[in-house]
Coordinates of C-alpha atoms and ligand atoms in Angstrom, one line a residue:
X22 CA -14.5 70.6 -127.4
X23 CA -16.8 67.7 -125.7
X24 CA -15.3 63.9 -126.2
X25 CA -13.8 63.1 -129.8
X26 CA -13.0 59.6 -131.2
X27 CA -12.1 61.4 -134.1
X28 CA -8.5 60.6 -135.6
X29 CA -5.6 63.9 -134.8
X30 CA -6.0 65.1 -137.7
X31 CA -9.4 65.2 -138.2
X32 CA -10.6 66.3 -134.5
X33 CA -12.6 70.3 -134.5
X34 CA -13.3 70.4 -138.4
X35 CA -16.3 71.2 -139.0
X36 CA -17.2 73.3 -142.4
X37 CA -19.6 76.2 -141.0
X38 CA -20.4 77.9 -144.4
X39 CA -21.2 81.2 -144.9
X40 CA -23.6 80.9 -148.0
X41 CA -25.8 78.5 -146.3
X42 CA -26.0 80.1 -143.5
X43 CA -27.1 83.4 -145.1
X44 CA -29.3 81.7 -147.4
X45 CA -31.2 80.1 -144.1
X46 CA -31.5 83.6 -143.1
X47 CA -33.0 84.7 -146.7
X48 CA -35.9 81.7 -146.7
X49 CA -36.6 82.3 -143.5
X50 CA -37.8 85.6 -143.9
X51 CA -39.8 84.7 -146.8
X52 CA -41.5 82.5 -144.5
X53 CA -42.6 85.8 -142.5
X54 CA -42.7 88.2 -144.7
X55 CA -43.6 86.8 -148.5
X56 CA -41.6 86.0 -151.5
X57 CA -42.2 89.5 -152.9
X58 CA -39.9 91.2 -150.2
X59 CA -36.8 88.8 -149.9
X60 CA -33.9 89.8 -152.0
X61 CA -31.7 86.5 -151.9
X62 CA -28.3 87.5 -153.3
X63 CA -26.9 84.1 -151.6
X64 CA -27.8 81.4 -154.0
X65 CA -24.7 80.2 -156.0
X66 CA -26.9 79.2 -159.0
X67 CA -28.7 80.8 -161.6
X68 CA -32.5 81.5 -160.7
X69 CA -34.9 82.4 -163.1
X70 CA -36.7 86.2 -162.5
X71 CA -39.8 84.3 -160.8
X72 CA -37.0 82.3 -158.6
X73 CA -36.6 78.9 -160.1
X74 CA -34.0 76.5 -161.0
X75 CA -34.0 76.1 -164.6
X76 CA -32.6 73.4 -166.9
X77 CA -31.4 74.1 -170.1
X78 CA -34.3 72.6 -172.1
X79 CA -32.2 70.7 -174.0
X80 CA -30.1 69.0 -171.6
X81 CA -33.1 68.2 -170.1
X82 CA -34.7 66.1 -173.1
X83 CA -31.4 64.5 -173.8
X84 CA -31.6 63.2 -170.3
X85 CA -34.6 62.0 -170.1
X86 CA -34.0 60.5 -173.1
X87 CA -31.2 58.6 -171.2
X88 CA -31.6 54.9 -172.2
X89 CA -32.0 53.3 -168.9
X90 CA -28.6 51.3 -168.9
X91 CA -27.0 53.9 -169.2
X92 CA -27.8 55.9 -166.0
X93 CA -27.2 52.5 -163.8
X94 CA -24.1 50.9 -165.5
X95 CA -20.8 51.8 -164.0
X96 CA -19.0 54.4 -165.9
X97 CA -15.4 53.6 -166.8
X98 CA -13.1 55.2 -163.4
X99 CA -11.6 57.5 -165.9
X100 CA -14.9 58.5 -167.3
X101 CA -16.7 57.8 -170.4
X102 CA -14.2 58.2 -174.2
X103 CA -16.8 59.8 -175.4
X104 CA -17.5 62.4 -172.7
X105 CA -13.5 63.0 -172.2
X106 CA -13.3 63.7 -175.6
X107 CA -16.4 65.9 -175.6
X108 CA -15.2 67.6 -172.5
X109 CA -11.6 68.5 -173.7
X110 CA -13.1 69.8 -177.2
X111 CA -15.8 71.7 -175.4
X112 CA -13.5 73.4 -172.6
X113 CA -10.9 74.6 -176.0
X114 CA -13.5 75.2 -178.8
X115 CA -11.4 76.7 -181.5
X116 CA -8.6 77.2 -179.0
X117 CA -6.6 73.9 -178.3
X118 CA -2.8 74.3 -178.1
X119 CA -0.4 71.7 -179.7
X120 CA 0.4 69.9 -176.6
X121 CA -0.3 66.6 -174.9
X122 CA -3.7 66.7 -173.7
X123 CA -6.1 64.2 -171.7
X124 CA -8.7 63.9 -169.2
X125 CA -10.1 62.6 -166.4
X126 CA -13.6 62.5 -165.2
X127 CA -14.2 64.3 -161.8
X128 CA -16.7 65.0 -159.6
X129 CA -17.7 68.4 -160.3
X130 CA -14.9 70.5 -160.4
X131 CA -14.8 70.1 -156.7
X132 CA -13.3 66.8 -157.6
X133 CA -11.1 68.3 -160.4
X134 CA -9.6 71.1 -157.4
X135 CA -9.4 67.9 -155.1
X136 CA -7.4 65.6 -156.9
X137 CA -5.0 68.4 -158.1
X138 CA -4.1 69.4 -155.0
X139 CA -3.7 65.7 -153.7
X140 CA -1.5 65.0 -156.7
X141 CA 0.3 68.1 -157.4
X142 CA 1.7 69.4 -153.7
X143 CA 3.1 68.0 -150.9
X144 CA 1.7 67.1 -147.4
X145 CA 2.0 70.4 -145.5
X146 CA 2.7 72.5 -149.0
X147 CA 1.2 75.5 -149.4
X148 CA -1.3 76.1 -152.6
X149 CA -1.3 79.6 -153.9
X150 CA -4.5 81.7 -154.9
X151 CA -6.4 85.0 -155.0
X152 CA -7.4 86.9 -152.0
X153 CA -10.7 87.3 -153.2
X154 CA -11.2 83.1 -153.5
X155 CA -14.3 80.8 -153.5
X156 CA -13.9 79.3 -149.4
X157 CA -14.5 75.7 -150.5
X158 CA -10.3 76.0 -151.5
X159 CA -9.4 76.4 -148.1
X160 CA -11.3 73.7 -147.2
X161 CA -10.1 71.0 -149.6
X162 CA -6.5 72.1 -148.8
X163 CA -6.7 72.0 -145.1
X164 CA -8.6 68.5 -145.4
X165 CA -5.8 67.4 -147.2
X166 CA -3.1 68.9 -144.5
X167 CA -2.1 71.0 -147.0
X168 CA -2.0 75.2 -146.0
X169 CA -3.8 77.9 -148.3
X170 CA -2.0 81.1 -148.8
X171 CA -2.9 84.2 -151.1
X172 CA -1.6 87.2 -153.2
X173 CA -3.8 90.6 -153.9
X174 CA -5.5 90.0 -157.2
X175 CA -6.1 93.7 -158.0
X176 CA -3.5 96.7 -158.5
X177 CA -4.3 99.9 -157.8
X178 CA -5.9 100.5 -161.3
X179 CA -8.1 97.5 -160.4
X180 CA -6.1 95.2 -162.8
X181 CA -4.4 91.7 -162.5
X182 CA -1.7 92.1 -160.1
X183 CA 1.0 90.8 -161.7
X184 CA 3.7 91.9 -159.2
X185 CA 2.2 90.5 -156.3
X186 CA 1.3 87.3 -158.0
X187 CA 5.3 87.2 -159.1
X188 CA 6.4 88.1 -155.6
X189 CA 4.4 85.3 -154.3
X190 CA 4.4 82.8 -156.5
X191 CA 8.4 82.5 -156.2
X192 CA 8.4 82.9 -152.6
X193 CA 6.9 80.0 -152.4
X194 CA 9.0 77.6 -155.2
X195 CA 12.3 79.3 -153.1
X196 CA 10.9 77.5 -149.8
X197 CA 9.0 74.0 -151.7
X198 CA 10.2 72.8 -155.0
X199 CA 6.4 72.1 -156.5
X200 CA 3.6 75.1 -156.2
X201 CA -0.2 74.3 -156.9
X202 CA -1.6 77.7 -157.8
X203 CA -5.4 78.1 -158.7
X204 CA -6.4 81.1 -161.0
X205 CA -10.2 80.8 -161.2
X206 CA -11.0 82.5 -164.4
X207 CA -13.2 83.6 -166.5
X208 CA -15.7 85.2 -164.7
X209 CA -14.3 84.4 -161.1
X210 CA -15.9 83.7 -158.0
X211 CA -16.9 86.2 -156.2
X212 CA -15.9 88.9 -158.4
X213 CA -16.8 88.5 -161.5
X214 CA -12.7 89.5 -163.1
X215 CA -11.5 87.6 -165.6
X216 CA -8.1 87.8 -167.2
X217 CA -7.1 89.9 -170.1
X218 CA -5.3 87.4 -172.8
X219 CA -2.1 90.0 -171.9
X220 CA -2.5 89.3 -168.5
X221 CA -2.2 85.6 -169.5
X222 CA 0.6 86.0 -171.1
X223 CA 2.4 87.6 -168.2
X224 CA 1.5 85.4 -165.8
X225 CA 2.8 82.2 -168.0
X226 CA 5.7 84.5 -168.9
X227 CA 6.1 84.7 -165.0
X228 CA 6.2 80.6 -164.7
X229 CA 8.3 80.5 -167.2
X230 CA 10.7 82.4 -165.1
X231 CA 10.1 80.6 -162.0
X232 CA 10.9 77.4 -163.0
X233 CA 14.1 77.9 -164.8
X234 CA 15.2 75.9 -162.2
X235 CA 14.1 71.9 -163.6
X236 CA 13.8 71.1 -160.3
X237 CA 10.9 73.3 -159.1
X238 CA 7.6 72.4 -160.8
X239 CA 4.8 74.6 -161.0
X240 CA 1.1 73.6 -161.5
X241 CA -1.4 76.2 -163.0
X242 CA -5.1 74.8 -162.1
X243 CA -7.5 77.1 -163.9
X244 CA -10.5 76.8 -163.0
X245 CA -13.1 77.4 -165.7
X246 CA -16.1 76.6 -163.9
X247 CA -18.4 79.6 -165.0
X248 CA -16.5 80.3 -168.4
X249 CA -19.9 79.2 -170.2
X250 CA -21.3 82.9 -168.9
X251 CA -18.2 84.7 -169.5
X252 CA -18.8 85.8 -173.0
X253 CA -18.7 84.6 -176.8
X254 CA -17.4 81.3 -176.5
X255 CA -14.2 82.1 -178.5
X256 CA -13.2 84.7 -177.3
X257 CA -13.3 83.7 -173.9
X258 CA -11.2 81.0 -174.6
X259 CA -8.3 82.7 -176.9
X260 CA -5.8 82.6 -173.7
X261 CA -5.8 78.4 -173.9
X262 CA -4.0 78.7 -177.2
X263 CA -0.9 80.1 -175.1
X264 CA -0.2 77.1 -173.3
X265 CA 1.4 75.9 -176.2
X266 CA 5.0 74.9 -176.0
X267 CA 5.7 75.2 -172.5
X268 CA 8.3 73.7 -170.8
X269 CA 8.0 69.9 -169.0
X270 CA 8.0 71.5 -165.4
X271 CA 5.3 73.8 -165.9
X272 CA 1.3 71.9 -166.1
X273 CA -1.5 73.1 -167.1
X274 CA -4.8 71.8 -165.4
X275 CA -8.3 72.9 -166.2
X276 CA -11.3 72.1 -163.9
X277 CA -14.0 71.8 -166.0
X278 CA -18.0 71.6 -165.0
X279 CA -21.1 70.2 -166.4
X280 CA -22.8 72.6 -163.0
X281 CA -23.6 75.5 -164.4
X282 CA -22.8 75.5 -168.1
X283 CA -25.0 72.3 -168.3
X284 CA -27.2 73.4 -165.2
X285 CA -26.5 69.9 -163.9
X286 CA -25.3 71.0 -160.3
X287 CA -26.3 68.1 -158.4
X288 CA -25.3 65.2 -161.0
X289 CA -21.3 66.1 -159.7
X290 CA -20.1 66.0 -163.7
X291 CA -16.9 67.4 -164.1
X292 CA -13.2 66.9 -165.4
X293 CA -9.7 67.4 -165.0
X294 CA -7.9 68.3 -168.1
X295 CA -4.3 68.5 -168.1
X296 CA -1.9 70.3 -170.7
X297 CA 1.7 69.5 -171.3
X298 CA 4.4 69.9 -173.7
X299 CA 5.6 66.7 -172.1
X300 CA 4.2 62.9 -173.2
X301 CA 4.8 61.2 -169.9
X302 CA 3.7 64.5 -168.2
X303 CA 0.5 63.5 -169.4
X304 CA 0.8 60.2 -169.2
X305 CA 1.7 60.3 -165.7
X306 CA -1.5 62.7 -165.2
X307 CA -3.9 59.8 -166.2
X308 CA -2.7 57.3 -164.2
X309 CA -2.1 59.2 -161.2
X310 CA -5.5 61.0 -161.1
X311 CA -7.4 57.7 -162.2
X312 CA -5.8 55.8 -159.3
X313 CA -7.4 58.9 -156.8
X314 CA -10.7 58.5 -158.4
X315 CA -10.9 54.7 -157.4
X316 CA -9.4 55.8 -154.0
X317 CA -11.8 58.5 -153.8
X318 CA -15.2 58.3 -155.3
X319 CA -14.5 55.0 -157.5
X320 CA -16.7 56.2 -161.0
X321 CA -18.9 59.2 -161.2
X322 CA -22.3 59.4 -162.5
X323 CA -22.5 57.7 -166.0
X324 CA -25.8 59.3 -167.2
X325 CA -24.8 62.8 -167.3
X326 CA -21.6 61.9 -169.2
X327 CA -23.6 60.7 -171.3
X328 CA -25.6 63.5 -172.0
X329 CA -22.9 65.4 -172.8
X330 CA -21.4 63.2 -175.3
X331 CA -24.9 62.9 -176.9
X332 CA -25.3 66.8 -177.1
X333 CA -21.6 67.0 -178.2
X334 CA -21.7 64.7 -181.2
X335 CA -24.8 65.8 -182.6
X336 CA -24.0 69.5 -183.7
X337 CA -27.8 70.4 -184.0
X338 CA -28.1 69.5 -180.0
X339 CA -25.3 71.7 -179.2
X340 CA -26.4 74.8 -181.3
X341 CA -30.2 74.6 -179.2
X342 CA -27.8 74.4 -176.3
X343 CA -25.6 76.8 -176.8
X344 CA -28.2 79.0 -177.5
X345 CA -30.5 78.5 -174.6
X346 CA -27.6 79.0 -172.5
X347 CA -27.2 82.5 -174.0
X348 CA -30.3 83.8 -173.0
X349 CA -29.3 82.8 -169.4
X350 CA -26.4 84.5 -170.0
X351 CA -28.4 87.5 -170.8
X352 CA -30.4 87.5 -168.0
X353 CA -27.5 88.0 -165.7
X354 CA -25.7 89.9 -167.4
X355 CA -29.3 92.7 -167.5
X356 CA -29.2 92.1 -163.6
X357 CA -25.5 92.8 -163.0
X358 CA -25.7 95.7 -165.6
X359 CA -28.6 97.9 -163.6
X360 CA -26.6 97.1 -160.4
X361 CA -22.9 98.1 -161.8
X362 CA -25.2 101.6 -163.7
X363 CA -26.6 102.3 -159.9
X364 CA -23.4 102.1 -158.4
X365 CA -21.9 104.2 -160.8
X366 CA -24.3 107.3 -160.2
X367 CA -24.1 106.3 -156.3
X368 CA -20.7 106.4 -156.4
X369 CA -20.4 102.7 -154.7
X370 CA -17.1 101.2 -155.2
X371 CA -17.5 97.7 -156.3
X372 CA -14.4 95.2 -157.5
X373 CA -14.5 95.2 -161.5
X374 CA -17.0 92.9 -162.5
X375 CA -16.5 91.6 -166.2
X376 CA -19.1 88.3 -166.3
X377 CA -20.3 86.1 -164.3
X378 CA -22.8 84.7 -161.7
X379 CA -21.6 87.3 -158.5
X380 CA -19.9 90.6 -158.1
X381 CA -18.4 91.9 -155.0
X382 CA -19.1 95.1 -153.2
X383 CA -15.2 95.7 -151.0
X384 CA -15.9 96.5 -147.4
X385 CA -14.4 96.1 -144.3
X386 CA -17.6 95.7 -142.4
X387 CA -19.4 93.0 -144.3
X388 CA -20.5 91.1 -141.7
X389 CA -22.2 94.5 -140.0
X390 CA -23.3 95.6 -143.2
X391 CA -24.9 92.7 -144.4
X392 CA -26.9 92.4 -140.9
X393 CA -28.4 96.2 -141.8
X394 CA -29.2 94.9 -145.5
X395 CA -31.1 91.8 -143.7
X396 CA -33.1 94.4 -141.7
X397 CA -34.3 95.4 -145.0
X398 CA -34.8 91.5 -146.4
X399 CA -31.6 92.1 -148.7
X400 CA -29.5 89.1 -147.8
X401 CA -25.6 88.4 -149.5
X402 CA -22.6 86.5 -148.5
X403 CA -20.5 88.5 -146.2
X404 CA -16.9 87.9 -147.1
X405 CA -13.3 89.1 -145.0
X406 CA -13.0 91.9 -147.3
X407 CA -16.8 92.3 -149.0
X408 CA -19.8 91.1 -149.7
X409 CA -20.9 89.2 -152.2
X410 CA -23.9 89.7 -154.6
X411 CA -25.1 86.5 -156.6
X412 CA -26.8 88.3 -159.4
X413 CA -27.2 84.6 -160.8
X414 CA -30.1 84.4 -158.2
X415 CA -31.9 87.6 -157.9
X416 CA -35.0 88.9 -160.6
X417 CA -34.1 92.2 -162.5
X418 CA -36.9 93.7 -160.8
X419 CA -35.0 92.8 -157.6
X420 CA -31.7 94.6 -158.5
X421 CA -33.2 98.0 -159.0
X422 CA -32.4 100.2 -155.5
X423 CA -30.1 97.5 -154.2
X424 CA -27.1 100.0 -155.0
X425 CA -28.6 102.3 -152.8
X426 CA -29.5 100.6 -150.0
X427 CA -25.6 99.1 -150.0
X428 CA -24.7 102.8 -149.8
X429 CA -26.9 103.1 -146.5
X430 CA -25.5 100.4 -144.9
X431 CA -21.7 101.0 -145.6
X432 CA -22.5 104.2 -144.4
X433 CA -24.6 103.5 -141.7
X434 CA -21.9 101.4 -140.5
X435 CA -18.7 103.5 -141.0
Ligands
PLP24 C1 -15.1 79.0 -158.2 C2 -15.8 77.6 -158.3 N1 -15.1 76.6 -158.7 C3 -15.6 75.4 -158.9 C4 -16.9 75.2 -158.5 C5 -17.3 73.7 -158.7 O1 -18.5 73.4 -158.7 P1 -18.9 71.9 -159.0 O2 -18.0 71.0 -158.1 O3 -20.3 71.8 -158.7 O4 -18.5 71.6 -160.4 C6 -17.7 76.2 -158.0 C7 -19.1 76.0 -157.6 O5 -19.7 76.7 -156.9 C8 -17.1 77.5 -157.9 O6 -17.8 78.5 -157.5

């Protein structure tokens, strides 16, 4: 390393990300070869199938029908009433538990994930997730000296593994007596799982058992970020009803997004909604999280609250919504579909994909395999243990073959 200023614990980061980097690869070659031949799996947001960012057309009039002071008045540190309100009865729909329940305004979930663990662990904790995980959790907890560790998210029948989770989860509350632990579901990143409403159940059955014990404390941060493409709204959300009644050391915190249900990536909209049988539990959550916000970012964006509290009170707006979401929805689901059909006849193994913007192909040679796909303009995110295929980003027409040409590669490479 040349000469640093930098303070001890900040000296060598430096966040060298994988996504970017294969996406630079991706629009590179369409600079040489054309548009027409690039297959960019990289792109962690939908694409329509001629490549483009859309907006939901809705959210798009409401914003631009954003009176102008309010897109440059401060927003409240807490965020907006109205958009916490909209925000908590949006992220439950029919499916809100009889507990304490309040928000905070974050930005993005990013800032939802962020002041969770800031909050919730100590310095030099350890945060529990996944081993397949999105990367960016690493990064928050190491910025914030805190270490990541992981448990196997599949069994052997390619479900939930509950064992591991339980093997891990109280490993850890036996060495620290408070545990973070970040289930990102539905439609997880990069895999596309999400959790049965049994496998819900165990895993709250599991805290339960865990924190017998009042003085260990265990934090479940689920983040929902893509639960808008995970399925019929309702259904999707029957597991929030079982965090009813659970006991004062156990919290419940989701990390909601206006990103991709509300195709407002860039605006950094989110929130932190936390659950608790426990009134001062709650209470405590407000003020604690509010006071990071100031520390942190101060207020987010006021305009895009806005437009959700808008489309949120007026039910007509949220119907259009709603339904031009769907046929987003739709569109990725056709793309994952002909890829999950094509690795079923070529007899690809691929981790179970249920909805969602990506879905993983398990290999131990990603990096390898992924420089063979490139040869061929197919570019995806290689990961430790897989590669990662946005279907959120690439045209049906695209997906047809791309089964087959993974095949190649693995095998090329074995
Ligand atoms: C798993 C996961 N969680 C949370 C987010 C948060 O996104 P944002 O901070 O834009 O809301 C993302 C975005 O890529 C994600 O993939």
């Amino acid at each position: 390393m040349g000469y640093s200023i930098a303070a001890s614990h900040a000296k060598g980061k430096c966040a060298t990300d994988k996504i970017f980097g294969a996406n630079g690869a991706a629009v590179k070659a369409v600079t040489e070869v054309g548009k027409e031949r690039v297959v960019n799996a990289t792109v962690g947001a939908i694409l329509d199938d001629n490549e483009q960012l859309p907006c939901l057309a809705t959210v798009e009039k409401v914003y631009r029908e954003l009176a102008m002071k309010d897109v440059i008045a401060y927003a409240p540190i807490s965020g907006l009433p109205t958009y916490l309100k909209a925000s908590i009865d949006l992220n439950f729909a029919d499916n809100k538990p009889a507990a304490y329940i309040d928000a905070i305004a974050t930005a993005g979930g990013s800032g939802a994930v962020h002041h969770t663990i800031w909050n919730y662990s100590e310095l030099g904790d350890t945060v529990l997730t996944s081993d397949w995980f999105w990367g960016p959790y690493r990064v928050l907890c190491n910025d914030m000296l805190r270490k990541l560790d992981t448990y196997t998210l599949f069994d052997e029948q390619m479900h939930f593994n509950l064992n591991a989770f339980e093997q891990k989860v109280a490993s850890l509350l036996a060495k620290q007596d408070s545990l973070v632990v970040i289930i990102n579901t539905p439609a997880h990143n990069p895999t596309g799982y999400s959790l049965t409403d049994s496998e819900w159940s165990a895993v709250l059955d599991v805290a339960k058992r865990v924190t017998l014990n009042p003085a260990k404390r265990l934090i479940l941060l689920i983040d929902v970020a893509y639960i808008d493409y995970s399925g019929e709204k309702n259904a999707t959300r029957s597991f929030m009803k079982l965090f009813e009644q659970l006991p004062a050391n156990i919290l419940a915190i989701f990390a909601a997004s206006m990103s991709k249900g509300f195709t407002m990536y860039g605006q950094r909209v989110g929130a932190m909604i936390g659950v608790s049988a426990d009134k001062d539990v709650i209470k405590e959550f407000v003020d604690i999280n509010q006071y990071t916000s100031r520390a942190t970012w101060s207020n987010i964006n006021r305009g895009v609250q806005q437009v959700l509290a808008t489309i949120y009170e007026d039910k007509q707006l949220l119907a259009k919504v709603e339904a031009e979401r769907t046929v987003l929805y739709h569109m990725i689901r056709e793309r994952a579909e002909i890829f999950m059909a094509e690795a079923r006849q070529a007899n690809l193994t691929m981790l179970p994909y249920i909805a969602g913007f990506f879905l993983t192909v398990p290999t131990k040679n990603s990096e390898a395999v992924c420089a063979l796909l490139a040869k061929e303009y197919i570019f995806a995110v290689p990961l430790a243990n897989g590669i990662r295929i946005a279907v959120c980003a690439v045209p049906k027409t695209k997906m047809i073959g791309m089964a087959a040409k993974f095949v190649q590669a693995i095998k090329a490479v074995e």
